[in-house]
PDB file of C-alpha atoms in Angstrom:
ATOM      1  CA  MET A   1      -0.043  -0.055  -0.021  1.00 48.00           C
ATOM      2  CA  GLU A   2       1.280   3.552  -0.961  1.00 70.00           C
ATOM      3  CA  GLN A   3       2.200   5.649   2.014  1.00 79.00           C
ATOM      4  CA  THR A   4       0.583   9.053   2.383  1.00 81.00           C
ATOM      5  CA  THR A   5       3.178  11.891   2.450  1.00 95.00           C
ATOM      6  CA  GLU A   6       3.164  14.388   5.245  1.00 93.00           C
ATOM      7  CA  ALA A   7       2.289  17.127   2.676  1.00 93.00           C
ATOM      8  CA  VAL A   8      -0.837  15.259   1.636  1.00 94.00           C
ATOM      9  CA  ILE A   9      -1.931  14.901   5.146  1.00 95.00           C
ATOM     10  CA  ASP A  10      -1.161  18.387   5.821  1.00 96.00           C
ATOM     11  CA  GLY A  11      -3.227  19.575   2.874  1.00 96.00           C
ATOM     12  CA  LEU A  12      -6.198  17.325   3.874  1.00 96.00           C
ATOM     13  CA  ALA A  13      -6.010  18.679   7.474  1.00 97.00           C
ATOM     14  CA  ARG A  14      -6.020  22.404   6.201  1.00 98.00           C
ATOM     15  CA  ALA A  15      -8.954  21.727   3.934  1.00 98.00           C
ATOM     16  CA  LEU A  16     -10.897  19.990   6.696  1.00 98.00           C
ATOM     17  CA  ALA A  17     -10.216  22.791   9.263  1.00 98.00           C
ATOM     18  CA  GLU A  18     -11.327  25.394   6.838  1.00 98.00           C
ATOM     19  CA  ALA A  19     -14.626  23.455   6.044  1.00 98.00           C
ATOM     20  CA  ILE A  20     -15.179  23.179   9.865  1.00 97.00           C
ATOM     21  CA  ARG A  21     -14.514  26.972  10.400  1.00 98.00           C
ATOM     22  CA  ARG A  22     -17.030  27.831   7.514  1.00 98.00           C
ATOM     23  CA  PHE A  23     -19.640  25.444   8.860  1.00 97.00           C
ATOM     24  CA  TYR A  24     -19.548  27.057  12.436  1.00 95.00           C
ATOM     25  CA  ALA A  25     -19.304  30.539  11.049  1.00 97.00           C
ATOM     26  CA  ASP A  26     -23.176  30.035  10.261  1.00 97.00           C
ATOM     27  CA  PRO A  27     -24.823  31.074  13.483  1.00 97.00           C
ATOM     28  CA  LYS A  28     -27.618  28.394  13.038  1.00 98.00           C
ATOM     29  CA  ASN A  29     -24.913  25.540  13.019  1.00 97.00           C
ATOM     30  CA  GLU A  30     -23.396  27.030  16.068  1.00 96.00           C
ATOM     31  CA  ALA A  31     -26.640  27.210  17.918  1.00 97.00           C
ATOM     32  CA  GLU A  32     -27.504  23.596  17.005  1.00 97.00           C
ATOM     33  CA  PHE A  33     -24.066  22.440  18.163  1.00 96.00           C
ATOM     34  CA  GLN A  34     -24.571  24.280  21.422  1.00 96.00           C
ATOM     35  CA  GLU A  35     -27.844  22.653  22.018  1.00 96.00           C
ATOM     36  CA  TRP A  36     -26.462  19.263  21.195  1.00 96.00           C
ATOM     37  CA  LEU A  37     -23.614  19.900  23.692  1.00 95.00           C
ATOM     38  CA  LYS A  38     -26.077  20.873  26.405  1.00 95.00           C
ATOM     39  CA  GLN A  39     -27.850  17.701  25.890  1.00 94.00           C
ATOM     40  CA  LYS A  40     -24.812  15.595  25.928  1.00 94.00           C
ATOM     41  CA  LYS A  41     -23.740  17.146  29.295  1.00 94.00           C
ATOM     42  CA  LYS A  42     -27.035  16.304  30.825  1.00 89.00           C
ATOM     43  CA  PRO A  43     -27.087  12.886  32.549  1.00 84.00           C
ATOM     44  CA  SER A  44     -29.436  10.688  30.789  1.00 72.00           C
ATOM     45  CA  ALA A  45     -32.221   8.836  32.739  1.00 60.00           C
ATOM     46  CA  SER A  46     -31.153   5.471  31.499  1.00 61.00           C
ATOM     47  CA  LEU A  47     -27.562   6.195  32.509  1.00 59.00           C
ATOM     48  CA  ALA A  48     -28.701   7.258  35.936  1.00 58.00           C
ATOM     49  CA  ALA A  49     -30.731   4.161  36.400  1.00 59.00           C
ATOM     50  CA  THR A  50     -27.895   1.985  35.382  1.00 58.00           C
ATOM     51  CA  GLU A  51     -25.369   3.598  37.712  1.00 58.00           C
ATOM     52  CA  SER A  52     -27.696   3.488  40.675  1.00 60.00           C
ATOM     53  CA  SER A  53     -28.279  -0.348  40.230  1.00 57.00           C
ATOM     54  CA  ILE A  54     -24.339  -0.939  40.425  1.00 61.00           C
TER      55      ILE A  54
END
């Protein structure tokens, strides 16, 4: 298998970083992410029930 050069990896990483910046520059996308993050930080009911039975 051909090895990927550091320059190719760097180019892909730069392109991905720019795409992420453009995505989150949209206030709607940022707001949706913040809502998702808030939900992830809440303890879920099923997790709490599992932990209390241990």
